[in-house]
PDB file of C-alpha atoms in Angstrom:
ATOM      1  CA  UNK A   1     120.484  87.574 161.634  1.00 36.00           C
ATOM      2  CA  UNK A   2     122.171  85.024 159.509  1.00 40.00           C
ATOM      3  CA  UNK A   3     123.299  82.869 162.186  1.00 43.00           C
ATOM      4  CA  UNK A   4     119.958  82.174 163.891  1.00 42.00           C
ATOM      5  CA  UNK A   5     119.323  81.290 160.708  1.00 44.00           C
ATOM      6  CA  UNK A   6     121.565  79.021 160.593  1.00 47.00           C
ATOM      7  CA  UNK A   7     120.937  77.635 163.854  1.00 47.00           C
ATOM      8  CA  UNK A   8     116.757  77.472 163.416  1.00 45.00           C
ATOM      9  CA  UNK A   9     117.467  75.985 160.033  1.00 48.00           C
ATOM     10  CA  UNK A  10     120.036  72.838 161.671  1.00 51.00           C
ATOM     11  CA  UNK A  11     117.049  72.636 164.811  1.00 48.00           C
ATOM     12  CA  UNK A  12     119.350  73.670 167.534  1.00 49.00           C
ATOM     13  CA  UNK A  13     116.855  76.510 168.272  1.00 48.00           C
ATOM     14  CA  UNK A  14     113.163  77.542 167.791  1.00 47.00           C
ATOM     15  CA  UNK A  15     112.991  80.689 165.402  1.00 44.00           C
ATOM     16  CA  UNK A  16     110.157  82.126 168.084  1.00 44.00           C
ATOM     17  CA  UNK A  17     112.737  81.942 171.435  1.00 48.00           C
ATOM     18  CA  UNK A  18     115.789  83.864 171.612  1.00 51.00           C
ATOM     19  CA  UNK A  19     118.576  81.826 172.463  1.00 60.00           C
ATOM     20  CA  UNK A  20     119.690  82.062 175.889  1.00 71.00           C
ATOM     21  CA  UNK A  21     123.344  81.452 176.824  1.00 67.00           C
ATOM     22  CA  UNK A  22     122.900  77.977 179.356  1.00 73.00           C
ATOM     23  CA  UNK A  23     120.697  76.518 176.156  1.00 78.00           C
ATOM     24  CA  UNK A  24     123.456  78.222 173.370  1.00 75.00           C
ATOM     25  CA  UNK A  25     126.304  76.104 175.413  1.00 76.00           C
ATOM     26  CA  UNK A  26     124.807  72.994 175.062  1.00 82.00           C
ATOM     27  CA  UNK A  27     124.378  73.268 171.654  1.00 85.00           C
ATOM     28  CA  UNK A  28     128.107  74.549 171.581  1.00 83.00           C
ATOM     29  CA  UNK A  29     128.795  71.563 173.455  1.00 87.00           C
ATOM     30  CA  UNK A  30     126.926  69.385 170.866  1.00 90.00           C
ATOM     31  CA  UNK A  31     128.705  71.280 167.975  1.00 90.00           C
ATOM     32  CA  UNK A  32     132.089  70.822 169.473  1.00 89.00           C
ATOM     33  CA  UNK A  33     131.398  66.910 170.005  1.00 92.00           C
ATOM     34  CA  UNK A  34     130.389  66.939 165.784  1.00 93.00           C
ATOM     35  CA  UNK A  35     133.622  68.898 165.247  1.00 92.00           C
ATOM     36  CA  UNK A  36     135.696  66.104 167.269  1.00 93.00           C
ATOM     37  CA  UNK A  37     133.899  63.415 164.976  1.00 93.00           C
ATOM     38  CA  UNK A  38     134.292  65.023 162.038  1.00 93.00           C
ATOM     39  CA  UNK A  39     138.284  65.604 162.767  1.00 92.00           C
ATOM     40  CA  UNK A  40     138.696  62.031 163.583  1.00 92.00           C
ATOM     41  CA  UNK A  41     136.923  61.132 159.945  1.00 89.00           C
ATOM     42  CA  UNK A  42     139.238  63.277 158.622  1.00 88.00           C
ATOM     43  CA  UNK A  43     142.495  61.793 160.366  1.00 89.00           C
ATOM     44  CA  UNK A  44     141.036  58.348 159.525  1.00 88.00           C
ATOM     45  CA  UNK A  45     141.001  59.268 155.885  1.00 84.00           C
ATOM     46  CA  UNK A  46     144.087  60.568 155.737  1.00 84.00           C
ATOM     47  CA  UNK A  47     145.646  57.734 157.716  1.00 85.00           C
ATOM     48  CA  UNK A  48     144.036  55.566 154.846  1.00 79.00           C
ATOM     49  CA  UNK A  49     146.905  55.199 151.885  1.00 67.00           C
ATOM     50  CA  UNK A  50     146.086  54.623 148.497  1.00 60.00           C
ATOM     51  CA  UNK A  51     146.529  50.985 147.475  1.00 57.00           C
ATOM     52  CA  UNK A  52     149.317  50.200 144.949  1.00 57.00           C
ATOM     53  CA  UNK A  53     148.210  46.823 144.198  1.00 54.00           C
ATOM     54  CA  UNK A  54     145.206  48.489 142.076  1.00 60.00           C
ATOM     55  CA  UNK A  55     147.174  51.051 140.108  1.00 64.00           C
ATOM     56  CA  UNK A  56     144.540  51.625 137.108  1.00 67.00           C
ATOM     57  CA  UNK A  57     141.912  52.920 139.912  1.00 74.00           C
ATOM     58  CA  UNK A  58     144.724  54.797 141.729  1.00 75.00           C
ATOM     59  CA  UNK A  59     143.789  58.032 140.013  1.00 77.00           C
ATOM     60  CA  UNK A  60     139.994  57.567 140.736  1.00 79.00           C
ATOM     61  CA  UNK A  61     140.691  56.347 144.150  1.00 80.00           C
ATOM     62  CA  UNK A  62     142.836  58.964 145.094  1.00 81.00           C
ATOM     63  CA  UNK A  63     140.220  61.628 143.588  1.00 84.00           C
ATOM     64  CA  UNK A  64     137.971  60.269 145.291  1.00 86.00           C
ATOM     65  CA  UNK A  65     139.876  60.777 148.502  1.00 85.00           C
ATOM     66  CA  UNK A  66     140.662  64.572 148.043  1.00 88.00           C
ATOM     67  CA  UNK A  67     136.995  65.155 147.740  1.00 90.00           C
ATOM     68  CA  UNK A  68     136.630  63.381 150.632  1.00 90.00           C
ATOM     69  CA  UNK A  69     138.790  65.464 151.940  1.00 90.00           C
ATOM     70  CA  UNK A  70     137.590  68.601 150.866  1.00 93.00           C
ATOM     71  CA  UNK A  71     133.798  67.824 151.902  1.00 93.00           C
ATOM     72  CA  UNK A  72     135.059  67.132 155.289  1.00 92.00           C
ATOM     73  CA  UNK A  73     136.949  70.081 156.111  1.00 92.00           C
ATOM     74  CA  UNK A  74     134.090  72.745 154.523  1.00 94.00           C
ATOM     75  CA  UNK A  75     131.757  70.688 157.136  1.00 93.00           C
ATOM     76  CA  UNK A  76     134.593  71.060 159.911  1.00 93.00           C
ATOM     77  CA  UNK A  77     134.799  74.723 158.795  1.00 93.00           C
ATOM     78  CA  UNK A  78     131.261  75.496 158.713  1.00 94.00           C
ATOM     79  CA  UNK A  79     130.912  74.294 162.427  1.00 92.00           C
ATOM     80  CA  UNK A  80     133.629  76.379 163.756  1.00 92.00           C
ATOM     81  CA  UNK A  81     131.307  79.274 162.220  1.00 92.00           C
ATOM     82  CA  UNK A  82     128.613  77.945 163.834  1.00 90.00           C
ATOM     83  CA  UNK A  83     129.966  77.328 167.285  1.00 87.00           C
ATOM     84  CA  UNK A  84     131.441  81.330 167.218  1.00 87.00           C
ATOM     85  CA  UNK A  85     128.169  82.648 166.631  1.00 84.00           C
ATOM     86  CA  UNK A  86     127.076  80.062 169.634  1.00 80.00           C
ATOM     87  CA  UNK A  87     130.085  81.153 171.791  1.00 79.00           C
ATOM     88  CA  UNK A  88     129.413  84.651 170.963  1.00 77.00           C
ATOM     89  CA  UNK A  89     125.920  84.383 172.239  1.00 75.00           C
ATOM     90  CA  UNK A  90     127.036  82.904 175.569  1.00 72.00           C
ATOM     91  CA  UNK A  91     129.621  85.322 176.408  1.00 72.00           C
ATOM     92  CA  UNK A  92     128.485  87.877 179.235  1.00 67.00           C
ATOM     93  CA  UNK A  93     128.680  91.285 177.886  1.00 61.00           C
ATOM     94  CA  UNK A  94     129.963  93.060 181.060  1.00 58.00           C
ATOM     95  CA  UNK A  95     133.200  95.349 180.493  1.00 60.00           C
ATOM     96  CA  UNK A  96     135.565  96.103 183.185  1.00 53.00           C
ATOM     97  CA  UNK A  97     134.924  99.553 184.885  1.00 68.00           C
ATOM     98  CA  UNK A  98     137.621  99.435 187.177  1.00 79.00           C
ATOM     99  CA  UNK A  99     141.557 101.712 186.227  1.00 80.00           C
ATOM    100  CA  UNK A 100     142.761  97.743 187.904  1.00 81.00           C
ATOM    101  CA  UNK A 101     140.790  95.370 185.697  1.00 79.00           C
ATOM    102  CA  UNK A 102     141.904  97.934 182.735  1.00 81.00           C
ATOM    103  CA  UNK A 103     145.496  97.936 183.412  1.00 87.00           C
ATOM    104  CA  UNK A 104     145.099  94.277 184.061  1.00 88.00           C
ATOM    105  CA  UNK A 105     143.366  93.991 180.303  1.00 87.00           C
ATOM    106  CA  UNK A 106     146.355  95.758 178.620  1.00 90.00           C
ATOM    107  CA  UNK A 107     149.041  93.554 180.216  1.00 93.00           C
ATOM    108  CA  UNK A 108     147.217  90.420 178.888  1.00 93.00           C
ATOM    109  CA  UNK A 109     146.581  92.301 175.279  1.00 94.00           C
ATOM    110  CA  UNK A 110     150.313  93.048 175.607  1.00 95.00           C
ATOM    111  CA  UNK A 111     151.275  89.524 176.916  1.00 96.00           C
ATOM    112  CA  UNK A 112     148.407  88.109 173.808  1.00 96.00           C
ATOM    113  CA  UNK A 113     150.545  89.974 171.118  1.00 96.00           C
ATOM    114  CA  UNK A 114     153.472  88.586 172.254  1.00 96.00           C
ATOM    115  CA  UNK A 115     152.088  85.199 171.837  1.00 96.00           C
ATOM    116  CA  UNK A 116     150.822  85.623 168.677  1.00 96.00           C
ATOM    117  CA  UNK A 117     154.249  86.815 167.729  1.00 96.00           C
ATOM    118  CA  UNK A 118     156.161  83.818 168.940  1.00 97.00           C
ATOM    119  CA  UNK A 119     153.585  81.335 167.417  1.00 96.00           C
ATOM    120  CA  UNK A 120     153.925  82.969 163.786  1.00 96.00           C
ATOM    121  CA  UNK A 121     158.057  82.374 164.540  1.00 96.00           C
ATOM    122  CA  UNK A 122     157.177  78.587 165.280  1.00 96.00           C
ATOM    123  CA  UNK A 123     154.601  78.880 162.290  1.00 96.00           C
ATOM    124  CA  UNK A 124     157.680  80.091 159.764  1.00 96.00           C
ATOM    125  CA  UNK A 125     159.733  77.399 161.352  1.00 96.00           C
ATOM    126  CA  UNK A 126     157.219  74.479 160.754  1.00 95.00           C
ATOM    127  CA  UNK A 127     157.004  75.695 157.335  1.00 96.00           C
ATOM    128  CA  UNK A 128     160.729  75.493 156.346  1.00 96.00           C
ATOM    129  CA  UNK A 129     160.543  71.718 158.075  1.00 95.00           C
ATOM    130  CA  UNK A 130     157.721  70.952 156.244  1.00 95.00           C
ATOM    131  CA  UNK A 131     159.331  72.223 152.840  1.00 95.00           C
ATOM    132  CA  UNK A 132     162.527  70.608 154.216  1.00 96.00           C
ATOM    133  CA  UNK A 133     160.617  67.432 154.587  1.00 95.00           C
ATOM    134  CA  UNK A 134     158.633  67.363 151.100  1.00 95.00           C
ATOM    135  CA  UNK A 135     161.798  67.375 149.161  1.00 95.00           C
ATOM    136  CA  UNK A 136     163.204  64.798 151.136  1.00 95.00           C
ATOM    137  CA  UNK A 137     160.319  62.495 150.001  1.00 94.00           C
ATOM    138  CA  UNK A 138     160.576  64.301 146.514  1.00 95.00           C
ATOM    139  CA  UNK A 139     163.977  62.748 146.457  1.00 93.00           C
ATOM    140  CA  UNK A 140     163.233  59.366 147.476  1.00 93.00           C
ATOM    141  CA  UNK A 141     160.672  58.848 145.389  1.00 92.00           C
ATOM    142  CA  UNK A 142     162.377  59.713 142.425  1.00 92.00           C
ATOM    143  CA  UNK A 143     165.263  57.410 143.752  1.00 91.00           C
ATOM    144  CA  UNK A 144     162.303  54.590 144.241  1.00 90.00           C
ATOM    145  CA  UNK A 145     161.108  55.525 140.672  1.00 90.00           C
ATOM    146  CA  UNK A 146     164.987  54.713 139.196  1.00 87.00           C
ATOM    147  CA  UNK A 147     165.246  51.777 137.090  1.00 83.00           C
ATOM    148  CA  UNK A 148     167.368  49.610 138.660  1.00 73.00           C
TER     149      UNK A 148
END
């Protein structure tokens, strides 16, 4: 299994004891508290502008801040991997056996799919702001760029 890999290699787990789920939540916990961290690190950077009184080591600077970027979210990505595998672990197994709990399963499945329906609607509409948005600043910075 790749993912106790994963976990035996980063010490959350000894390779000789299968993980049980109380001891797979706290590590979930601890993952989730690294995730938070990370994120902030990531806002901070990004909160960070370049500065335009060094304009020669703009380029480098700002190079230096994409793969900043970039290392941070493959590490935020990476522990989102690893806390599924640890949520996955601590889930109970136990199905429904019940015609009630079923029927109750396919109205949330049914009530799910509308979700997910209405968030890829908000999802479209975010984009065309966001598009909407990037030539607005397209168009003021070539208007700050002018000679004047």
């Amino acid at each position: 299994m790749q993912g106790l890999e994963n976990l035996t290699g980063q010490g959350l787990i000894s390779p000789t004891q299968a993980p049980n789920p109380a001891s797979s939540c706290r590590h979930g916990q601890e993952v989730l508290v690294e995730i938070m961290t990370r994120s902030a690190d990531l806002f901070q950077i990004l909160r960070q502008g370049p500065g335009l009184a060094n304009r020669p080591n703009m380029i480098a600077s700002l190079e230096e801040r994409k793969s900043k970027i970039k290392e941070t979210l493959l590490l935020i990505g990476d522990m989102f991997k690893r806390l599924k595998e640890l949520e996955e672990r601590s889930r109970p197994r136990a199905r429904p056996t019940t015609p009630e709990a079923d029927e109750q399963l396919l109205k949330m499945i049914n009530e799910r799919d509308v979700l997910v329906a209405r968030i890829k609607e908000k999802n479209q509409e975010v984009k065309c702001i966001i598009d909407e948005l990037r030539d607005i600043v397209w168009d003021v910075n070539t208007m700050l760029a002018l000679p004047t």
